[in-house]
Amino acid sequence: MSTGATQGPHSLAFRVMRLCKPSFHVDPPLRIDPFDLLSGEDFSDDPTCGSLLRRHVSCADAVDSDLSYRNRFVINQQTDPIGLSGLLLLPQSFGAIYLGETFCSYISVNNSSTSEVRDVTIKAEIQTERQRILLLDTSKSPVESIRTGGRYDFIVEHDVKELGAHTLVCSALYNDADGERKYLPQFFKFVVANPLSVRTKVRVVKETTFLEACIENHTKANLFMDQVDFEPAKQWSAVRLHDDHDPRTSDLSGIIPNPPVIIRSGGGIHNYLYKLVPSPDVSGQIKFQPSSILGKFQITWRTNLGEPGRLQTQQILGAPVSRKEISMRVVEVPTAIHLNRPFSASLNLTNQTDRQLGPFEVLLSQDESQTEKPVAINGLQKLMLPRLEAFGSNDFQLNLIASKLGVQKIAGITALDTREKKTYELVPEMEIFVESD
């Protein structure tokens, strides 16, 4: 701004109109059917009486040629009670502006004086509590002149990324008819609200983490969710669990290949469920990192007339999952297991640390409350395994024998680190069915 600019009566004035999709012009009328006024609810149960009365009413309407006033509330078409006139309504004010939308405004600089103004420099900025964003600046190429009654129009856009109070600052620096340099600022304030809220719950079931997200619509219009993607942190892989029988999307599945999820206005909600598992590295080994960051959501939607919106949540935190240094799992058991007959089970021992562990001694722990286990080791009671490198694994066979019929459990298999003298209770209980000979 030039130091010689002065205030006072101005020749120019800013006019601002928000550019957005028009809305439907709804004129809710009181539409009635004469048949409902002349008959009771059960009158149409008799088809003869119903058809006679409807024929009489239709004949009376045909005789009366004055349809200008008396019949304006009568239902003539099936769409009459909806109240849609077929017209679209342009925005009359800034209206509700939500986070994630694109604020678009049509700005006009009008010369309402009786003389021409010259060398007009125009600026448009968005001012928030944190920053000031320049949308337009013509200082390098000023508008040469705006004649009497003329105007200069332009359009500005801004992706809304902050909540709270916003101010559209429009300013003009120009020379009036007397050659005096004048500065005109005008301010247009609006508030940005949150269109939706995302509430999350994290549950850990054994070695699996489940993330539930509840999205609630705070706007006055339905939101059509184009995309609700969870971007997991690098140590996680996420899979969304779908409901194949969701009635909210089945109605559109035959028309639209990927129908959007509709979240109703004024507090409608929709739940999303994701299954999180540790992500393996390039070598295929799972490396566990003690971090509570699970990831973040990328959400895109459209309103009734297709206006887009986009939000990204903050990082979602969960309780750090404690991982064992050593894990052992049953890979395969025979499909048929017979009583008192040895069988071989395939197991896998994995080192989940970044250091070398072992050698190991695999054995079956003894439970004081149960002297004889239904499934025991057959032959040597201890199996020696070599050392495991960092994030390495080893497959081995363990000979077992079942001493009881029916459904039994393989439990109590442990591994002893002979170097660190540390015992790992590893294999989770696995059920098998023991048959007779």
Tab-separated table of C-alpha atoms in Angstrom:
chain	number	residue	atom	x	y	z
A	1	MET	CA	0.000	0.000	0.000
A	2	SER	CA	1.361	3.445	-0.948
A	3	THR	CA	2.047	5.843	1.895
A	4	GLY	CA	0.154	8.547	-0.005
A	5	ALA	CA	-3.146	6.598	-0.029
A	6	THR	CA	-5.980	8.311	1.814
A	7	GLN	CA	-9.343	7.348	3.232
A	8	GLY	CA	-12.697	9.055	2.666
A	9	PRO	CA	-15.678	8.686	0.310
A	10	HIS	CA	-14.906	6.067	-2.280
A	11	SER	CA	-15.840	5.674	-5.907
A	12	LEU	CA	-15.474	1.886	-5.777
A	13	ALA	CA	-17.305	-0.799	-3.799
A	14	PHE	CA	-16.929	-4.581	-3.593
A	15	ARG	CA	-19.823	-6.967	-4.088
A	16	VAL	CA	-19.269	-10.602	-3.110
A	17	MET	CA	-21.405	-13.633	-3.970
A	18	ARG	CA	-20.512	-17.166	-2.996
A	19	LEU	CA	-20.398	-19.557	-5.933
A	20	CYS	CA	-21.840	-22.933	-5.083
A	21	LYS	CA	-24.310	-25.390	-6.485
A	22	PRO	CA	-27.897	-24.095	-6.441
A	23	SER	CA	-30.448	-25.754	-4.228
A	24	PHE	CA	-33.864	-27.080	-5.083
A	25	HIS	CA	-36.677	-24.561	-4.705
A	26	VAL	CA	-39.139	-26.336	-2.435
A	27	ASP	CA	-42.644	-24.919	-2.003
A	28	PRO	CA	-44.362	-27.338	0.379
A	29	PRO	CA	-48.055	-27.062	-0.503
A	30	LEU	CA	-51.112	-28.504	1.213
A	31	ARG	CA	-52.146	-30.984	-1.439
A	32	ILE	CA	-55.357	-32.949	-0.921
A	33	ASP	CA	-57.342	-35.594	-2.749
A	34	PRO	CA	-61.138	-34.878	-2.769
A	35	PHE	CA	-61.754	-38.582	-2.395
A	36	ASP	CA	-60.095	-38.505	1.046
A	37	LEU	CA	-62.442	-35.703	2.185
A	38	LEU	CA	-65.652	-37.472	1.191
A	39	SER	CA	-64.880	-41.001	2.352
A	40	GLY	CA	-63.512	-42.762	5.380
A	41	GLU	CA	-60.422	-44.885	5.643
A	42	ASP	CA	-62.339	-48.117	5.040
A	43	PHE	CA	-64.483	-46.787	2.183
A	44	SER	CA	-62.138	-48.132	-0.485
A	45	ASP	CA	-62.517	-51.654	0.898
A	46	ASP	CA	-65.673	-51.925	-1.210
A	47	PRO	CA	-64.419	-51.701	-4.830
A	48	THR	CA	-67.875	-50.848	-6.186
A	49	CYS	CA	-68.436	-47.831	-3.921
A	50	GLY	CA	-64.895	-46.611	-4.400
A	51	SER	CA	-65.058	-46.663	-8.201
A	52	LEU	CA	-68.480	-44.920	-8.264
A	53	LEU	CA	-67.354	-42.077	-5.997
A	54	ARG	CA	-64.111	-41.531	-7.910
A	55	ARG	CA	-66.055	-41.412	-11.190
A	56	HIS	CA	-68.450	-38.845	-9.674
A	57	VAL	CA	-65.630	-36.642	-8.417
A	58	SER	CA	-63.823	-36.773	-11.754
A	59	CYS	CA	-67.019	-35.804	-13.611
A	60	ALA	CA	-67.605	-32.858	-11.259
A	61	ASP	CA	-64.070	-31.627	-11.888
A	62	ALA	CA	-64.556	-31.938	-15.632
A	63	VAL	CA	-67.709	-29.775	-15.550
A	64	ASP	CA	-66.012	-27.036	-13.537
A	65	SER	CA	-63.746	-25.088	-15.903
A	66	ASP	CA	-62.426	-22.644	-13.283
A	67	LEU	CA	-59.133	-24.222	-12.233
A	68	SER	CA	-57.345	-20.995	-11.318
A	69	TYR	CA	-57.949	-21.096	-7.581
A	70	ARG	CA	-60.338	-23.766	-6.347
A	71	ASN	CA	-58.361	-26.782	-7.521
A	72	ARG	CA	-54.825	-25.515	-6.990
A	73	PHE	CA	-54.395	-27.765	-3.935
A	74	VAL	CA	-55.789	-30.873	-5.610
A	75	ILE	CA	-53.329	-33.654	-6.440
A	76	ASN	CA	-53.211	-33.918	-10.221
A	77	GLN	CA	-49.815	-35.641	-10.569
A	78	GLN	CA	-48.090	-38.142	-8.319
A	79	THR	CA	-45.176	-35.728	-7.818
A	80	ASP	CA	-47.367	-32.844	-6.616
A	81	PRO	CA	-47.066	-33.586	-2.861
A	82	ILE	CA	-43.254	-33.429	-3.020
A	83	GLY	CA	-43.304	-29.658	-3.395
A	84	LEU	CA	-40.552	-29.424	-6.034
A	85	SER	CA	-41.428	-26.693	-8.483
A	86	GLY	CA	-38.704	-27.565	-10.970
A	87	LEU	CA	-36.774	-24.376	-10.193
A	88	LEU	CA	-33.277	-24.028	-8.720
A	89	LEU	CA	-32.470	-21.428	-6.076
A	90	LEU	CA	-29.215	-19.469	-6.198
A	91	PRO	CA	-27.425	-18.865	-2.858
A	92	GLN	CA	-28.740	-15.787	-1.092
A	93	SER	CA	-25.876	-15.595	1.428
A	94	PHE	CA	-22.571	-17.245	2.246
A	95	GLY	CA	-24.556	-20.033	3.923
A	96	ALA	CA	-22.869	-22.845	5.807
A	97	ILE	CA	-19.224	-23.404	4.905
A	98	TYR	CA	-17.636	-26.640	6.056
A	99	LEU	CA	-14.128	-27.893	6.563
A	100	GLY	CA	-12.804	-29.824	3.577
A	101	GLU	CA	-14.867	-27.939	0.995
A	102	THR	CA	-13.647	-25.487	-1.651
A	103	PHE	CA	-14.765	-21.929	-0.965
A	104	CYS	CA	-15.453	-20.243	-4.299
A	105	SER	CA	-16.558	-16.619	-4.545
A	106	TYR	CA	-17.533	-14.254	-7.345
A	107	ILE	CA	-16.242	-10.743	-6.568
A	108	SER	CA	-17.213	-7.603	-8.433
A	109	VAL	CA	-15.578	-4.160	-8.066
A	110	ASN	CA	-18.197	-1.546	-9.025
A	111	ASN	CA	-17.637	2.104	-9.895
A	112	SER	CA	-20.732	3.877	-8.622
A	113	SER	CA	-19.325	7.407	-8.977
A	114	THR	CA	-19.774	9.902	-11.818
A	115	SER	CA	-16.122	9.791	-12.864
A	116	GLU	CA	-13.649	7.237	-14.090
A	117	VAL	CA	-10.993	5.703	-11.794
A	118	ARG	CA	-7.569	4.624	-13.022
A	119	ASP	CA	-4.610	2.391	-12.079
A	120	VAL	CA	-6.648	0.063	-9.882
A	121	THR	CA	-4.687	-2.488	-7.860
A	122	ILE	CA	-6.915	-5.200	-6.403
A	123	LYS	CA	-6.081	-7.731	-3.712
A	124	ALA	CA	-8.165	-10.545	-2.225
A	125	GLU	CA	-7.021	-12.508	0.827
A	126	ILE	CA	-8.388	-15.064	3.268
A	127	GLN	CA	-7.446	-14.322	6.843
A	128	THR	CA	-7.716	-16.995	9.562
A	129	GLU	CA	-6.525	-17.188	13.136
A	130	ARG	CA	-3.272	-18.790	11.998
A	131	GLN	CA	-2.405	-17.371	8.599
A	132	ARG	CA	-3.195	-15.000	5.773
A	133	ILE	CA	-3.578	-16.502	2.279
A	134	LEU	CA	-3.335	-14.385	-0.860
A	135	LEU	CA	-5.958	-15.274	-3.473
A	136	LEU	CA	-5.534	-12.450	-6.010
A	137	ASP	CA	-3.033	-9.650	-6.509
A	138	THR	CA	-3.022	-7.344	-9.564
A	139	SER	CA	-0.180	-5.109	-8.366
A	140	LYS	CA	2.083	-6.253	-11.217
A	141	SER	CA	-0.612	-5.592	-13.833
A	142	PRO	CA	-3.114	-3.059	-12.438
A	143	VAL	CA	-6.494	-2.557	-14.036
A	144	GLU	CA	-6.033	0.423	-16.348
A	145	SER	CA	-9.415	2.013	-15.674
A	146	ILE	CA	-12.993	1.347	-14.533
A	147	ARG	CA	-15.476	3.700	-16.182
A	148	THR	CA	-18.555	5.193	-14.566
A	149	GLY	CA	-21.085	2.426	-13.919
A	150	GLY	CA	-18.537	-0.182	-14.960
A	151	ARG	CA	-17.115	-3.047	-12.969
A	152	TYR	CA	-14.228	-5.495	-12.787
A	153	ASP	CA	-15.174	-9.096	-11.977
A	154	PHE	CA	-13.059	-12.058	-10.870
A	155	ILE	CA	-13.424	-15.416	-9.144
A	156	VAL	CA	-11.325	-16.706	-6.241
A	157	GLU	CA	-11.094	-20.198	-4.766
A	158	HIS	CA	-9.728	-21.489	-1.478
A	159	ASP	CA	-9.544	-25.001	-0.028
A	160	VAL	CA	-10.884	-24.701	3.503
A	161	LYS	CA	-8.457	-26.428	5.889
A	162	GLU	CA	-9.128	-24.631	9.179
A	163	LEU	CA	-12.094	-24.379	11.519
A	164	GLY	CA	-13.421	-21.201	13.061
A	165	ALA	CA	-13.680	-17.583	11.957
A	166	HIS	CA	-12.503	-16.612	8.461
A	167	THR	CA	-12.372	-13.174	6.856
A	168	LEU	CA	-12.345	-12.474	3.137
A	169	VAL	CA	-10.356	-9.233	2.818
A	170	CYS	CA	-10.875	-7.326	-0.442
A	171	SER	CA	-8.877	-4.155	-1.042
A	172	ALA	CA	-8.429	-1.719	-3.893
A	173	LEU	CA	-5.815	0.997	-4.435
A	174	TYR	CA	-6.770	3.473	-7.166
A	175	ASN	CA	-6.590	7.047	-8.500
A	176	ASP	CA	-9.833	9.004	-8.507
A	177	ALA	CA	-10.850	11.787	-10.921
A	178	ASP	CA	-8.742	14.355	-9.008
A	179	GLY	CA	-5.642	12.147	-9.208
A	180	GLU	CA	-5.780	11.381	-5.497
A	181	ARG	CA	-4.531	7.914	-4.493
A	182	LYS	CA	-7.139	6.139	-2.359
A	183	TYR	CA	-7.216	2.831	-0.496
A	184	LEU	CA	-10.461	0.874	-0.045
A	185	PRO	CA	-10.584	-2.192	2.242
A	186	GLN	CA	-13.720	-4.293	2.749
A	187	PHE	CA	-14.158	-7.302	5.012
A	188	PHE	CA	-16.534	-10.241	4.638
A	189	LYS	CA	-16.627	-12.612	7.597
A	190	PHE	CA	-17.824	-16.209	7.738
A	191	VAL	CA	-17.415	-19.214	10.036
A	192	VAL	CA	-16.182	-22.651	8.995
A	193	ALA	CA	-17.844	-25.584	10.767
A	194	ASN	CA	-16.988	-29.259	11.001
A	195	PRO	CA	-19.099	-31.318	8.558
A	196	LEU	CA	-18.556	-34.632	10.308
A	197	SER	CA	-16.908	-36.243	13.285
A	198	VAL	CA	-14.910	-39.455	13.410
A	199	ARG	CA	-14.985	-41.481	16.630
A	200	THR	CA	-12.676	-44.484	16.842
A	201	LYS	CA	-12.363	-47.521	19.086
A	202	VAL	CA	-9.377	-49.871	19.146
A	203	ARG	CA	-9.684	-53.439	20.380
A	204	VAL	CA	-6.935	-56.052	20.557
A	205	VAL	CA	-8.033	-59.688	20.309
A	206	LYS	CA	-5.044	-61.979	20.874
A	207	GLU	CA	-2.579	-60.998	18.120
A	208	THR	CA	-5.094	-59.072	15.968
A	209	THR	CA	-6.000	-55.385	16.273
A	210	PHE	CA	-9.464	-54.173	15.233
A	211	LEU	CA	-10.214	-50.515	14.531
A	212	GLU	CA	-13.816	-49.301	14.508
A	213	ALA	CA	-14.635	-45.850	13.109
A	214	CYS	CA	-18.010	-44.157	13.526
A	215	ILE	CA	-18.597	-41.242	11.118
A	216	GLU	CA	-21.400	-38.818	12.045
A	217	ASN	CA	-22.893	-36.220	9.688
A	218	HIS	CA	-23.245	-32.741	11.254
A	219	THR	CA	-24.505	-30.949	8.132
A	220	LYS	CA	-28.068	-30.226	7.014
A	221	ALA	CA	-27.661	-32.269	3.824
A	222	ASN	CA	-27.036	-35.924	3.077
A	223	LEU	CA	-23.413	-36.868	2.501
A	224	PHE	CA	-22.554	-39.407	-0.189
A	225	MET	CA	-19.281	-41.004	0.944
A	226	ASP	CA	-17.149	-41.644	-2.125
A	227	GLN	CA	-14.143	-42.891	-0.207
A	228	VAL	CA	-13.356	-43.777	3.389
A	229	ASP	CA	-9.837	-45.210	3.303
A	230	PHE	CA	-7.651	-46.017	6.277
A	231	GLU	CA	-3.970	-45.431	5.569
A	232	PRO	CA	-2.097	-47.566	8.098
A	233	ALA	CA	1.310	-46.742	9.505
A	234	LYS	CA	4.255	-48.536	7.890
A	235	GLN	CA	4.302	-51.274	10.506
A	236	TRP	CA	0.653	-52.213	9.855
A	237	SER	CA	-1.452	-53.644	7.050
A	238	ALA	CA	-5.189	-52.883	7.106
A	239	VAL	CA	-8.118	-54.798	5.650
A	240	ARG	CA	-11.649	-53.433	5.748
A	241	LEU	CA	-14.323	-55.859	6.914
A	242	HIS	CA	-17.490	-55.404	4.839
A	243	ASP	CA	-21.111	-56.212	5.536
A	244	ASP	CA	-22.361	-57.902	2.380
A	245	HIS	CA	-25.991	-57.496	3.452
A	246	ASP	CA	-26.004	-53.758	4.170
A	247	PRO	CA	-29.473	-52.507	3.086
A	248	ARG	CA	-28.196	-48.946	2.661
A	249	THR	CA	-26.112	-49.906	-0.384
A	250	SER	CA	-27.980	-52.910	-1.795
A	251	ASP	CA	-30.710	-50.731	-3.355
A	252	LEU	CA	-28.203	-48.962	-5.621
A	253	SER	CA	-25.934	-51.915	-6.398
A	254	GLY	CA	-27.879	-52.797	-9.542
A	255	ILE	CA	-27.630	-49.234	-10.920
A	256	ILE	CA	-24.206	-48.016	-9.765
A	257	PRO	CA	-21.191	-50.401	-9.789
A	258	ASN	CA	-19.745	-48.966	-6.555
A	259	PRO	CA	-22.639	-47.180	-4.846
A	260	PRO	CA	-21.617	-44.579	-2.253
A	261	VAL	CA	-22.572	-44.905	1.370
A	262	ILE	CA	-25.248	-42.353	2.256
A	263	ILE	CA	-24.985	-40.734	5.703
A	264	ARG	CA	-28.212	-38.921	6.488
A	265	SER	CA	-28.315	-35.268	7.474
A	266	GLY	CA	-28.618	-34.066	11.026
A	267	GLY	CA	-26.722	-36.764	12.913
A	268	GLY	CA	-26.741	-39.787	10.625
A	269	ILE	CA	-23.939	-42.261	11.308
A	270	HIS	CA	-22.127	-45.090	9.560
A	271	ASN	CA	-19.629	-47.528	11.060
A	272	TYR	CA	-16.483	-48.891	9.439
A	273	LEU	CA	-14.441	-51.821	10.752
A	274	TYR	CA	-10.813	-52.552	9.889
A	275	LYS	CA	-8.565	-55.463	10.739
A	276	LEU	CA	-4.926	-54.541	11.375
A	277	VAL	CA	-2.096	-57.043	11.163
A	278	PRO	CA	1.673	-56.473	11.373
A	279	SER	CA	3.173	-55.639	8.003
A	280	PRO	CA	6.102	-57.779	6.776
A	281	ASP	CA	9.208	-56.182	5.310
A	282	VAL	CA	10.761	-56.874	1.905
A	283	SER	CA	12.255	-60.185	3.048
A	284	GLY	CA	8.847	-61.370	4.247
A	285	GLN	CA	9.719	-61.203	7.938
A	286	ILE	CA	7.509	-59.333	10.376
A	287	LYS	CA	9.381	-56.631	12.272
A	288	PHE	CA	7.571	-55.247	15.277
A	289	GLN	CA	8.073	-51.634	16.229
A	290	PRO	CA	6.921	-50.356	19.616
A	291	SER	CA	4.762	-47.524	18.273
A	292	SER	CA	1.218	-46.543	19.240
A	293	ILE	CA	0.457	-44.905	15.840
A	294	LEU	CA	-2.026	-46.942	13.816
A	295	GLY	CA	-2.636	-44.627	10.836
A	296	LYS	CA	-5.083	-42.021	9.560
A	297	PHE	CA	-8.296	-41.761	7.527
A	298	GLN	CA	-8.735	-40.194	4.077
A	299	ILE	CA	-12.405	-39.267	3.613
A	300	THR	CA	-14.046	-37.846	0.485
A	301	TRP	CA	-17.723	-37.159	-0.054
A	302	ARG	CA	-20.246	-35.294	-2.196
A	303	THR	CA	-23.429	-33.422	-1.322
A	304	ASN	CA	-26.849	-33.708	-2.969
A	305	LEU	CA	-25.820	-31.768	-6.075
A	306	GLY	CA	-22.303	-33.171	-6.346
A	307	GLU	CA	-20.167	-30.630	-4.473
A	308	PRO	CA	-17.012	-32.446	-3.303
A	309	GLY	CA	-15.424	-32.430	0.132
A	310	ARG	CA	-12.282	-34.002	1.531
A	311	LEU	CA	-10.890	-34.494	5.025
A	312	GLN	CA	-7.852	-36.157	6.524
A	313	THR	CA	-7.885	-37.125	10.177
A	314	GLN	CA	-5.012	-36.875	12.589
A	315	GLN	CA	-2.956	-39.948	13.404
A	316	ILE	CA	-5.055	-42.484	15.288
A	317	LEU	CA	-3.350	-43.897	18.356
A	318	GLY	CA	-3.784	-47.269	19.960
A	319	ALA	CA	-2.233	-49.027	22.907
A	320	PRO	CA	1.185	-50.426	21.957
A	321	VAL	CA	0.816	-54.153	21.415
A	322	SER	CA	3.330	-56.163	23.396
A	323	ARG	CA	5.065	-58.666	21.127
A	324	LYS	CA	6.857	-61.810	22.221
A	325	GLU	CA	10.521	-62.244	21.459
A	326	ILE	CA	9.847	-65.777	20.230
A	327	SER	CA	6.692	-67.117	18.621
A	328	MET	CA	5.819	-70.712	17.879
A	329	ARG	CA	2.804	-71.859	15.908
A	330	VAL	CA	1.390	-75.125	14.635
A	331	VAL	CA	1.621	-75.121	10.851
A	332	GLU	CA	-0.044	-78.442	10.031
A	333	VAL	CA	-1.430	-81.570	11.719
A	334	PRO	CA	-2.774	-84.746	10.066
A	335	THR	CA	-6.433	-84.720	9.098
A	336	ALA	CA	-6.987	-88.137	10.790
A	337	ILE	CA	-5.545	-88.762	14.259
A	338	HIS	CA	-6.083	-92.158	15.878
A	339	LEU	CA	-5.975	-93.160	19.522
A	340	ASN	CA	-2.560	-94.290	20.813
A	341	ARG	CA	-0.997	-93.915	17.382
A	342	PRO	CA	1.916	-91.490	16.932
A	343	PHE	CA	1.435	-88.569	14.553
A	344	SER	CA	3.707	-85.793	13.386
A	345	ALA	CA	2.894	-82.080	13.766
A	346	SER	CA	4.660	-79.364	11.761
A	347	LEU	CA	5.646	-76.327	13.834
A	348	ASN	CA	7.409	-73.032	13.152
A	349	LEU	CA	9.677	-71.170	15.571
A	350	THR	CA	10.277	-67.466	14.750
A	351	ASN	CA	12.689	-64.954	16.254
A	352	GLN	CA	10.924	-61.564	16.416
A	353	THR	CA	13.891	-59.567	17.698
A	354	ASP	CA	16.861	-57.913	16.003
A	355	ARG	CA	19.401	-60.108	17.799
A	356	GLN	CA	20.421	-63.758	17.729
A	357	LEU	CA	18.636	-66.121	20.113
A	358	GLY	CA	19.079	-69.772	21.078
A	359	PRO	CA	19.848	-72.615	20.885
A	360	PHE	CA	16.458	-73.870	22.075
A	361	GLU	CA	15.138	-76.891	23.867
A	362	VAL	CA	11.527	-77.720	22.947
A	363	LEU	CA	9.553	-79.731	25.506
A	364	LEU	CA	6.082	-80.249	26.937
A	365	SER	CA	5.509	-78.434	30.220
A	366	GLN	CA	4.085	-80.404	33.108
A	367	ASP	CA	0.849	-79.237	34.727
A	368	GLU	CA	0.589	-80.135	38.401
A	369	SER	CA	-3.219	-80.252	38.295
A	370	GLN	CA	-3.180	-82.806	35.464
A	371	THR	CA	-0.743	-85.699	35.773
A	372	GLU	CA	-1.364	-87.121	32.298
A	373	LYS	CA	-1.943	-84.889	29.282
A	374	PRO	CA	-4.351	-86.112	26.577
A	375	VAL	CA	-1.717	-85.219	23.941
A	376	ALA	CA	1.939	-85.850	24.804
A	377	ILE	CA	5.335	-86.022	23.074
A	378	ASN	CA	6.133	-89.441	21.674
A	379	GLY	CA	9.740	-90.583	22.146
A	380	LEU	CA	12.408	-88.176	23.353
A	381	GLN	CA	10.785	-85.565	25.590
A	382	LYS	CA	13.185	-82.808	24.552
A	383	LEU	CA	13.997	-81.593	21.023
A	384	MET	CA	17.091	-79.472	20.430
A	385	LEU	CA	16.930	-76.637	17.870
A	386	PRO	CA	19.866	-74.488	16.630
A	387	ARG	CA	20.248	-70.751	17.082
A	388	LEU	CA	17.917	-68.357	15.294
A	389	GLU	CA	19.281	-65.294	13.540
A	390	ALA	CA	17.599	-61.898	13.910
A	391	PHE	CA	14.048	-62.136	12.519
A	392	GLY	CA	14.806	-65.687	11.403
A	393	SER	CA	12.588	-68.766	11.620
A	394	ASN	CA	12.911	-72.537	11.711
A	395	ASP	CA	10.427	-75.257	10.707
A	396	PHE	CA	10.572	-78.558	12.565
A	397	GLN	CA	8.574	-81.735	13.215
A	398	LEU	CA	7.347	-82.851	16.623
A	399	ASN	CA	6.158	-86.421	17.234
A	400	LEU	CA	3.004	-86.528	19.374
A	401	ILE	CA	0.567	-89.172	20.575
A	402	ALA	CA	-3.039	-88.870	21.795
A	403	SER	CA	-4.255	-90.982	24.729
A	404	LYS	CA	-7.933	-89.903	24.856
A	405	LEU	CA	-10.771	-89.967	22.355
A	406	GLY	CA	-12.788	-87.024	21.121
A	407	VAL	CA	-11.847	-83.354	20.954
A	408	GLN	CA	-8.510	-82.781	22.680
A	409	LYS	CA	-6.126	-79.866	22.957
A	410	ILE	CA	-2.469	-79.565	22.044
A	411	ALA	CA	-1.172	-77.332	24.821
A	412	GLY	CA	1.863	-76.708	26.984
A	413	ILE	CA	4.575	-76.796	24.294
A	414	THR	CA	7.383	-74.501	25.445
A	415	ALA	CA	10.868	-73.540	24.331
A	416	LEU	CA	13.839	-72.984	26.622
A	417	ASP	CA	16.659	-70.677	25.534
A	418	THR	CA	19.609	-72.670	26.873
A	419	ARG	CA	21.967	-69.683	26.636
A	420	GLU	CA	19.792	-67.090	28.420
A	421	LYS	CA	17.972	-69.695	30.556
A	422	LYS	CA	14.660	-68.175	29.532
A	423	THR	CA	11.464	-70.169	29.013
A	424	TYR	CA	8.852	-69.158	26.440
A	425	GLU	CA	5.246	-70.355	26.742
A	426	LEU	CA	4.584	-70.305	23.058
A	427	VAL	CA	2.031	-72.484	21.335
A	428	PRO	CA	-1.614	-71.398	21.824
A	429	GLU	CA	-4.073	-74.182	22.504
A	430	MET	CA	-5.113	-76.032	19.359
A	431	GLU	CA	-7.977	-78.513	19.213
A	432	ILE	CA	-7.768	-81.862	17.409
A	433	PHE	CA	-10.211	-84.741	17.025
A	434	VAL	CA	-8.967	-88.168	18.092
A	435	GLU	CA	-10.632	-91.198	16.498
A	436	SER	CA	-10.672	-94.837	17.566
A	437	ASP	CA	-9.000	-97.511	15.512
